[in-house]
mmCIF file of C-alpha atoms and ligand atoms in Angstrom:
data_model
loop_
_atom_site.group_PDB
_atom_site.id
_atom_site.type_symbol
_atom_site.label_atom_id
_atom_site.label_comp_id
_atom_site.label_asym_id
_atom_site.label_seq_id
_atom_site.Cartn_x
_atom_site.Cartn_y
_atom_site.Cartn_z
ATOM 1 C CA UNK A 1 103.973 108.229 95.449
ATOM 2 C CA UNK A 2 102.345 110.691 93.064
ATOM 3 C CA UNK A 3 98.606 111.494 93.062
ATOM 4 C CA UNK A 4 96.743 113.625 90.548
ATOM 5 C CA UNK A 5 94.406 116.364 91.702
ATOM 6 C CA UNK A 6 92.225 117.960 89.054
ATOM 7 C CA UNK A 7 88.667 117.891 90.428
ATOM 8 C CA UNK A 8 87.283 120.831 92.393
ATOM 9 C CA UNK A 9 83.904 121.399 94.038
ATOM 10 C CA UNK A 10 82.752 123.441 91.015
ATOM 11 C CA UNK A 11 84.801 121.647 88.348
ATOM 12 C CA UNK A 12 84.088 117.918 87.988
ATOM 13 C CA UNK A 13 83.235 116.744 84.461
ATOM 14 C CA UNK A 14 84.000 120.281 83.302
ATOM 15 C CA UNK A 15 87.532 119.896 84.671
ATOM 16 C CA UNK A 16 88.965 122.838 82.732
ATOM 17 C CA UNK A 17 86.626 125.119 84.677
ATOM 18 C CA UNK A 18 88.858 124.789 87.728
ATOM 19 C CA UNK A 19 89.820 127.839 89.778
ATOM 20 C CA UNK A 20 92.789 126.834 91.973
ATOM 21 C CA UNK A 21 95.398 129.413 91.077
ATOM 22 C CA UNK A 22 99.209 129.291 90.918
ATOM 23 C CA UNK A 23 101.015 132.629 90.703
ATOM 24 C CA UNK A 24 104.745 132.902 90.100
ATOM 25 C CA UNK A 25 106.638 134.865 92.767
ATOM 26 C CA UNK A 26 110.381 134.912 92.056
ATOM 27 C CA UNK A 27 111.556 131.324 92.066
ATOM 28 C CA UNK A 28 108.327 129.957 93.583
ATOM 29 C CA UNK A 29 104.746 129.152 92.659
ATOM 30 C CA UNK A 30 102.227 130.302 95.258
ATOM 31 C CA UNK A 31 99.071 128.169 95.177
ATOM 32 C CA UNK A 32 95.619 129.062 96.514
ATOM 33 C CA UNK A 33 92.337 127.219 96.100
ATOM 34 C CA UNK A 34 90.746 123.918 96.926
ATOM 35 C CA UNK A 35 90.390 120.463 95.444
ATOM 36 C CA UNK A 36 88.065 117.566 96.152
ATOM 37 C CA UNK A 37 88.273 113.797 95.642
ATOM 38 C CA UNK A 38 92.030 113.454 95.358
ATOM 39 C CA UNK A 39 92.683 109.761 95.954
ATOM 40 C CA UNK A 40 95.514 108.938 98.338
ATOM 41 C CA UNK A 41 96.732 112.526 98.846
ATOM 42 C CA UNK A 42 96.918 111.971 102.632
ATOM 43 C CA UNK A 43 99.391 109.081 102.457
ATOM 44 C CA UNK A 44 102.950 109.571 103.785
ATOM 45 C CA UNK A 45 105.567 110.557 101.209
ATOM 46 C CA UNK A 46 102.976 111.674 98.641
ATOM 47 C CA UNK A 47 103.550 114.333 96.012
ATOM 48 C CA UNK A 48 100.322 115.773 94.593
ATOM 49 C CA UNK A 49 100.290 116.702 90.914
ATOM 50 C CA UNK A 50 97.996 119.730 91.184
ATOM 51 C CA UNK A 51 96.246 121.105 88.125
ATOM 52 C CA UNK A 52 96.181 124.859 88.663
ATOM 53 C CA UNK A 53 95.268 127.949 86.685
ATOM 54 C CA UNK A 54 98.299 130.026 85.675
ATOM 55 C CA UNK A 55 96.443 132.251 83.159
ATOM 56 C CA UNK A 56 92.883 132.967 82.015
ATOM 57 C CA UNK A 57 92.583 130.795 78.852
ATOM 58 C CA UNK A 58 90.217 127.937 79.769
ATOM 59 C CA UNK A 59 92.486 125.112 78.537
ATOM 60 C CA UNK A 60 95.838 126.758 77.734
ATOM 61 C CA UNK A 61 95.813 128.546 81.096
ATOM 62 C CA UNK A 62 96.227 125.292 83.028
ATOM 63 C CA UNK A 63 99.486 123.950 84.454
ATOM 64 C CA UNK A 64 100.447 120.826 86.364
ATOM 65 C CA UNK A 65 102.562 121.549 89.448
ATOM 66 C CA UNK A 66 104.079 119.022 91.854
ATOM 67 C CA UNK A 67 103.288 119.752 95.492
ATOM 68 C CA UNK A 68 104.515 117.508 98.352
ATOM 69 C CA UNK A 69 101.603 116.961 100.745
ATOM 70 C CA UNK A 70 103.803 118.143 103.641
ATOM 71 C CA UNK A 71 104.185 121.641 102.113
ATOM 72 C CA UNK A 72 103.220 124.458 104.467
ATOM 73 C CA UNK A 73 99.795 125.822 103.482
ATOM 74 C CA UNK A 74 98.524 122.428 102.227
ATOM 75 C CA UNK A 75 95.700 120.966 104.320
ATOM 76 C CA UNK A 76 94.647 117.460 103.271
ATOM 77 C CA UNK A 77 91.442 116.036 104.809
ATOM 78 C CA UNK A 78 90.196 112.497 104.323
ATOM 79 C CA UNK A 79 86.619 112.069 103.053
ATOM 80 C CA UNK A 80 84.306 109.356 104.347
ATOM 81 C CA UNK A 81 83.309 107.776 101.023
ATOM 82 C CA UNK A 82 81.486 104.458 100.539
ATOM 83 C CA UNK A 83 83.977 103.477 97.808
ATOM 84 C CA UNK A 84 87.734 103.073 97.508
ATOM 85 C CA UNK A 85 88.053 102.772 101.258
ATOM 86 C CA UNK A 86 91.380 100.925 101.091
ATOM 87 C CA UNK A 87 93.098 103.856 99.329
ATOM 88 C CA UNK A 88 90.902 106.697 100.588
ATOM 89 C CA UNK A 89 90.146 109.995 98.927
ATOM 90 C CA UNK A 90 90.570 113.542 100.191
ATOM 91 C CA UNK A 91 89.767 117.208 99.897
ATOM 92 C CA UNK A 92 92.701 119.606 99.828
ATOM 93 C CA UNK A 93 92.916 123.268 100.781
ATOM 94 C CA UNK A 94 95.816 125.402 99.523
ATOM 95 C CA UNK A 95 96.565 128.638 101.383
ATOM 96 C CA UNK A 96 99.634 130.427 100.007
ATOM 97 C CA UNK A 97 101.338 127.057 99.503
ATOM 98 C CA UNK A 98 104.795 127.744 98.074
ATOM 99 C CA UNK A 99 106.787 125.328 95.871
ATOM 100 C CA UNK A 100 109.851 125.885 93.627
ATOM 101 C CA UNK A 101 109.167 127.083 90.042
ATOM 102 C CA UNK A 102 110.865 123.955 88.656
ATOM 103 C CA UNK A 103 108.044 121.825 90.142
ATOM 104 C CA UNK A 104 105.954 122.554 87.063
ATOM 105 C CA UNK A 105 105.583 119.677 84.569
ATOM 106 C CA UNK A 106 106.607 121.046 81.164
ATOM 107 C CA UNK A 107 105.886 124.730 80.568
ATOM 108 C CA UNK A 108 103.157 126.981 81.993
ATOM 109 C CA UNK A 109 99.996 126.180 80.002
ATOM 110 C CA UNK A 110 100.979 122.562 79.233
ATOM 111 C CA UNK A 111 98.682 121.131 81.933
ATOM 112 C CA UNK A 112 95.728 120.149 79.748
ATOM 113 C CA UNK A 113 97.986 118.333 77.271
ATOM 114 C CA UNK A 114 99.892 116.588 80.079
ATOM 115 C CA UNK A 115 96.693 115.369 81.690
ATOM 116 C CA UNK A 116 95.151 114.358 78.354
ATOM 117 C CA UNK A 117 97.855 111.791 77.665
ATOM 118 C CA UNK A 118 97.749 110.606 81.278
ATOM 119 C CA UNK A 119 93.966 110.155 81.253
ATOM 120 C CA UNK A 120 94.050 107.734 78.316
ATOM 121 C CA UNK A 121 96.352 105.388 80.296
ATOM 122 C CA UNK A 122 94.412 105.930 83.523
ATOM 123 C CA UNK A 123 91.093 105.093 81.858
ATOM 124 C CA UNK A 124 92.521 101.994 80.228
ATOM 125 C CA UNK A 125 93.930 100.743 83.540
ATOM 126 C CA UNK A 126 90.579 101.487 85.207
ATOM 127 C CA UNK A 127 88.804 99.507 82.484
ATOM 128 C CA UNK A 128 91.138 96.566 83.135
ATOM 129 C CA UNK A 129 90.393 96.676 86.862
ATOM 130 C CA UNK A 130 86.628 96.664 86.165
ATOM 131 C CA UNK A 131 87.073 93.533 84.060
ATOM 132 C CA UNK A 132 88.872 91.968 87.032
ATOM 133 C CA UNK A 133 86.140 93.154 89.431
ATOM 134 C CA UNK A 134 83.412 91.764 87.171
ATOM 135 C CA UNK A 135 85.231 88.427 86.798
ATOM 136 C CA UNK A 136 85.612 88.073 90.579
ATOM 137 C CA UNK A 137 81.977 89.050 91.217
ATOM 138 C CA UNK A 138 80.811 86.461 88.660
ATOM 139 C CA UNK A 139 83.126 83.743 90.024
ATOM 140 C CA UNK A 140 81.784 84.392 93.537
ATOM 141 C CA UNK A 141 78.211 84.242 92.202
ATOM 142 C CA UNK A 142 78.858 80.944 90.437
ATOM 143 C CA UNK A 143 80.446 79.442 93.552
ATOM 144 C CA UNK A 144 77.677 80.643 95.856
ATOM 145 C CA UNK A 145 74.807 79.470 93.636
ATOM 146 C CA UNK A 146 76.414 76.035 93.283
ATOM 147 C CA UNK A 147 76.784 75.706 97.070
ATOM 148 C CA UNK A 148 73.419 77.104 98.187
ATOM 149 C CA UNK A 149 70.428 74.779 98.082
ATOM 150 C CA UNK A 150 66.768 75.878 98.078
ATOM 151 C CA UNK A 151 63.709 73.734 97.202
ATOM 152 C CA UNK A 152 66.086 70.748 97.342
ATOM 153 C CA UNK A 153 68.249 71.975 94.445
ATOM 154 C CA UNK A 154 71.332 74.174 94.067
ATOM 155 C CA UNK A 155 70.407 77.755 93.100
ATOM 156 C CA UNK A 156 72.624 77.359 90.006
ATOM 157 C CA UNK A 157 70.192 74.793 88.607
ATOM 158 C CA UNK A 158 67.384 77.370 88.309
ATOM 159 C CA UNK A 159 67.279 78.497 84.703
ATOM 160 C CA UNK A 160 66.745 82.161 85.455
ATOM 161 C CA UNK A 161 69.964 82.337 87.499
ATOM 162 C CA UNK A 162 71.919 80.100 85.116
ATOM 163 C CA UNK A 163 71.017 82.189 82.079
ATOM 164 C CA UNK A 164 71.812 85.430 83.869
ATOM 165 C CA UNK A 165 75.281 84.086 84.712
ATOM 166 C CA UNK A 166 75.766 82.910 81.113
ATOM 167 C CA UNK A 167 74.868 86.380 79.854
ATOM 168 C CA UNK A 168 77.286 87.940 82.347
ATOM 169 C CA UNK A 169 80.029 85.547 81.173
ATOM 170 C CA UNK A 170 79.585 86.860 77.598
ATOM 171 C CA UNK A 171 79.768 90.482 78.763
ATOM 172 C CA UNK A 172 82.867 89.999 80.912
ATOM 173 C CA UNK A 173 84.671 88.440 77.944
ATOM 174 C CA UNK A 174 83.467 91.208 75.612
ATOM 175 C CA UNK A 175 84.730 93.834 78.085
ATOM 176 C CA UNK A 176 88.080 92.047 78.302
ATOM 177 C CA UNK A 177 88.438 92.061 74.506
ATOM 178 C CA UNK A 178 87.630 95.785 74.315
ATOM 179 C CA UNK A 179 90.401 96.419 76.881
ATOM 180 C CA UNK A 180 92.863 94.278 74.873
ATOM 181 C CA UNK A 181 91.894 96.084 71.673
ATOM 182 C CA UNK A 182 92.477 99.562 73.198
ATOM 183 C CA UNK A 183 95.703 98.398 74.903
ATOM 184 C CA UNK A 184 97.037 97.016 71.619
ATOM 185 C CA UNK A 185 96.501 100.365 69.891
ATOM 186 C CA UNK A 186 98.144 102.341 72.702
ATOM 187 C CA UNK A 187 101.075 99.913 72.838
ATOM 188 C CA UNK A 188 101.604 100.491 69.092
ATOM 189 C CA UNK A 189 101.722 104.233 69.774
ATOM 190 C CA UNK A 190 98.457 104.811 67.892
ATOM 191 C CA UNK A 191 95.652 107.174 68.929
ATOM 192 C CA UNK A 192 93.064 105.248 70.913
ATOM 193 C CA UNK A 193 90.781 107.896 72.396
ATOM 194 C CA UNK A 194 87.601 106.200 71.179
ATOM 195 C CA UNK A 195 88.764 102.654 71.972
ATOM 196 C CA UNK A 196 89.843 103.593 75.518
ATOM 197 C CA UNK A 197 86.512 105.296 76.269
ATOM 198 C CA UNK A 198 84.609 102.338 74.765
ATOM 199 C CA UNK A 199 86.580 99.918 76.945
ATOM 200 C CA UNK A 200 86.111 102.073 80.051
ATOM 201 C CA UNK A 201 82.371 102.635 79.721
ATOM 202 C CA UNK A 202 81.588 99.043 78.706
ATOM 203 C CA UNK A 203 83.766 97.526 81.437
ATOM 204 C CA UNK A 204 82.270 99.843 84.084
ATOM 205 C CA UNK A 205 78.708 98.957 83.024
ATOM 206 C CA UNK A 206 79.613 95.269 82.931
ATOM 207 C CA UNK A 207 81.095 95.341 86.439
ATOM 208 C CA UNK A 208 77.967 97.094 87.720
ATOM 209 C CA UNK A 209 75.576 94.685 85.967
ATOM 210 C CA UNK A 210 77.482 91.596 87.153
ATOM 211 C CA UNK A 211 77.724 92.890 90.735
ATOM 212 C CA UNK A 212 74.008 93.812 90.697
ATOM 213 C CA UNK A 213 73.144 90.303 89.505
ATOM 214 C CA UNK A 214 75.493 88.924 92.176
ATOM 215 C CA UNK A 215 73.658 90.932 94.841
ATOM 216 C CA UNK A 216 70.373 89.362 93.675
ATOM 217 C CA UNK A 217 71.777 85.833 93.465
ATOM 218 C CA UNK A 218 73.194 85.971 96.999
ATOM 219 C CA UNK A 219 69.851 87.104 98.402
ATOM 220 C CA UNK A 220 70.076 88.483 101.952
ATOM 221 C CA UNK A 221 73.662 87.275 102.373
ATOM 222 C CA UNK A 222 74.747 89.818 99.739
ATOM 223 C CA UNK A 223 74.239 92.550 102.344
ATOM 224 C CA UNK A 224 76.874 91.079 104.683
ATOM 225 C CA UNK A 225 80.385 92.528 104.151
ATOM 226 C CA UNK A 226 82.008 89.100 104.663
ATOM 227 C CA UNK A 227 80.477 87.959 101.360
ATOM 228 C CA UNK A 228 82.341 90.769 99.469
ATOM 229 C CA UNK A 229 79.526 91.223 96.930
ATOM 230 C CA UNK A 230 78.350 94.504 98.455
ATOM 231 C CA UNK A 231 81.899 95.845 98.046
ATOM 232 C CA UNK A 232 82.037 94.814 94.378
ATOM 233 C CA UNK A 233 78.651 96.509 93.972
ATOM 234 C CA UNK A 234 79.811 99.785 95.605
ATOM 235 C CA UNK A 235 83.090 99.843 93.692
ATOM 236 C CA UNK A 236 81.327 99.068 90.416
ATOM 237 C CA UNK A 237 78.974 102.016 90.939
ATOM 238 C CA UNK A 238 81.980 104.261 91.398
ATOM 239 C CA UNK A 239 83.422 102.842 88.163
ATOM 240 C CA UNK A 240 80.675 104.707 86.307
ATOM 241 C CA UNK A 241 81.963 108.035 87.719
ATOM 242 C CA UNK A 242 85.698 107.903 88.581
ATOM 243 C CA UNK A 243 88.175 108.744 85.818
ATOM 244 C CA UNK A 244 85.372 110.470 83.859
ATOM 245 C CA UNK A 245 81.701 109.510 84.040
ATOM 246 C CA UNK A 246 79.903 107.168 81.647
ATOM 247 C CA UNK A 247 78.151 110.176 80.108
ATOM 248 C CA UNK A 248 81.489 111.882 79.445
ATOM 249 C CA UNK A 249 82.881 108.658 77.875
ATOM 250 C CA UNK A 250 79.826 108.540 75.584
ATOM 251 C CA UNK A 251 80.460 112.175 74.603
ATOM 252 C CA UNK A 252 84.107 111.343 73.739
ATOM 253 C CA UNK A 253 83.031 108.317 71.669
ATOM 254 C CA UNK A 254 80.330 110.348 69.876
ATOM 255 C CA UNK A 255 82.839 113.111 69.049
ATOM 256 C CA UNK A 256 85.270 110.546 67.618
ATOM 257 C CA UNK A 257 82.362 109.216 65.533
ATOM 258 C CA UNK A 258 81.972 112.688 64.037
ATOM 259 C CA UNK A 259 78.735 113.358 65.938
HETATM 260 C C1 FAD B 1 86.253 108.006 95.266
HETATM 261 C C2 FAD B 1 86.641 109.036 94.247
HETATM 262 C C3 FAD B 1 87.972 109.183 93.889
HETATM 263 C C4 FAD B 1 88.355 110.168 92.994
HETATM 264 N N1 FAD B 1 89.695 110.368 92.726
HETATM 265 C C5 FAD B 1 90.062 111.459 92.016
HETATM 266 C C6 FAD B 1 91.458 111.817 91.904
HETATM 267 O O1 FAD B 1 92.341 111.121 92.415
HETATM 268 N N2 FAD B 1 91.775 112.966 91.242
HETATM 269 C C7 FAD B 1 90.831 113.780 90.682
HETATM 270 O O2 FAD B 1 91.190 114.804 90.104
HETATM 271 N N3 FAD B 1 89.509 113.453 90.742
HETATM 272 C C8 FAD B 1 89.107 112.324 91.399
HETATM 273 N N4 FAD B 1 87.770 112.003 91.507
HETATM 274 C C9 FAD B 1 86.773 112.901 90.906
HETATM 275 C C10 FAD B 1 86.043 112.283 89.713
HETATM 276 O O3 FAD B 1 86.881 112.267 88.585
HETATM 277 C C11 FAD B 1 84.774 113.142 89.522
HETATM 278 O O4 FAD B 1 83.891 112.804 90.579
HETATM 279 C C12 FAD B 1 84.133 112.910 88.169
HETATM 280 O O5 FAD B 1 84.934 113.403 87.137
HETATM 281 C C13 FAD B 1 82.741 113.562 88.077
HETATM 282 O O6 FAD B 1 82.748 114.878 88.553
HETATM 283 P P1 FAD B 1 81.627 115.315 89.627
HETATM 284 O O7 FAD B 1 81.623 114.322 90.717
HETATM 285 O O8 FAD B 1 81.872 116.747 89.971
HETATM 286 O O9 FAD B 1 80.247 115.171 88.863
HETATM 287 P P2 FAD B 1 79.538 116.226 87.792
HETATM 288 O O10 FAD B 1 80.556 116.661 86.833
HETATM 289 O O11 FAD B 1 78.862 117.257 88.645
HETATM 290 O O12 FAD B 1 78.518 115.278 87.127
HETATM 291 C C14 FAD B 1 77.285 114.898 87.730
HETATM 292 C C15 FAD B 1 76.463 114.122 86.690
HETATM 293 O O13 FAD B 1 76.201 114.982 85.556
HETATM 294 C C16 FAD B 1 76.669 114.353 84.380
HETATM 295 N N5 FAD B 1 77.220 115.351 83.443
HETATM 296 C C17 FAD B 1 78.076 116.362 83.704
HETATM 297 N N6 FAD B 1 78.380 117.021 82.573
HETATM 298 C C18 FAD B 1 77.720 116.407 81.577
HETATM 299 C C19 FAD B 1 77.617 116.601 80.163
HETATM 300 N N7 FAD B 1 78.314 117.559 79.529
HETATM 301 N N8 FAD B 1 76.833 115.759 79.438
HETATM 302 C C20 FAD B 1 76.131 114.775 80.062
HETATM 303 N N9 FAD B 1 76.188 114.530 81.386
HETATM 304 C C21 FAD B 1 76.968 115.331 82.134
HETATM 305 C C22 FAD B 1 77.786 113.414 84.827
HETATM 306 O O14 FAD B 1 78.017 112.394 83.868
HETATM 307 C C23 FAD B 1 77.214 112.909 86.139
HETATM 308 O O15 FAD B 1 76.320 111.860 85.902
HETATM 309 C C24 FAD B 1 87.368 110.994 92.376
HETATM 310 C C25 FAD B 1 86.020 110.806 92.708
HETATM 311 C C26 FAD B 1 85.653 109.854 93.639
HETATM 312 C C27 FAD B 1 84.189 109.716 93.997
#
């Protein structure tokens, strides 16, 4: 398994501000620094693709280096997050961690370019998962409101709930089409920076809106883990941050619009 570690305590949205350093020593890279929020880095057999600084230029001084999580000098600690509990996310401390020079991806300084192409695919796949999350949250809401009776009628017969679900249905389909549109461009080998960010931000907002409406429709039962809605709600909130925040997606879209 390979996991990507870019984020640091002082370099989140401003990822290129990272400080973890890799210095060449003979036929090795020696890595020092620390990372935060690396998903799955603790799992057995994992190689961490670590974005490290190999020279001072903000973007061209970054390199991607493969580091097995069992390397001496690598300390991976699991974080107790309220999201992505099934995979888990970690903080990582590197103290004179030594890996062979050939573990670099491409050449020294290629890191930003390598991660740029990766991020487009990662964001598109995230957008697709948010569409799936939103669909499931809406399906659960529909099922629950059909089954639950109050004032002698199913909840789904109350216009306010019905219309909210109809609106959510439109948004889930719109999000799905934005994902298909971005995927089509990428599959053709075309640039799709704007389309991918549009799909990601819209799908993340849709998943959050649908899960929020689901929480309301399920009333008190929404707070019980066995109803799943609270998990959709937590994961959807994270969708607005992971893989680049909504604000950063808007900045990418605006730049592509010439703004
Ligand atoms: C569960 C989880 C898993 C993760 N997995 C990984 C992983 O596997 N690998 C990895 O490298 N990272 C991972 N991340 C990190 C994730 O990508 C960052 O959390 C994200 O990029 C935001 O960085 P930050 O948390 O430091 O927030 P900040 O960058 O501090 O942002 C805080 C707020 O300020 C806003 N903001 C910042 N800059 C601007 C700006 N220029 N304009 C407008 N608003 C701005 C942001 O949008 C946000 O709302 C993970 C995070 C979590 C929570």
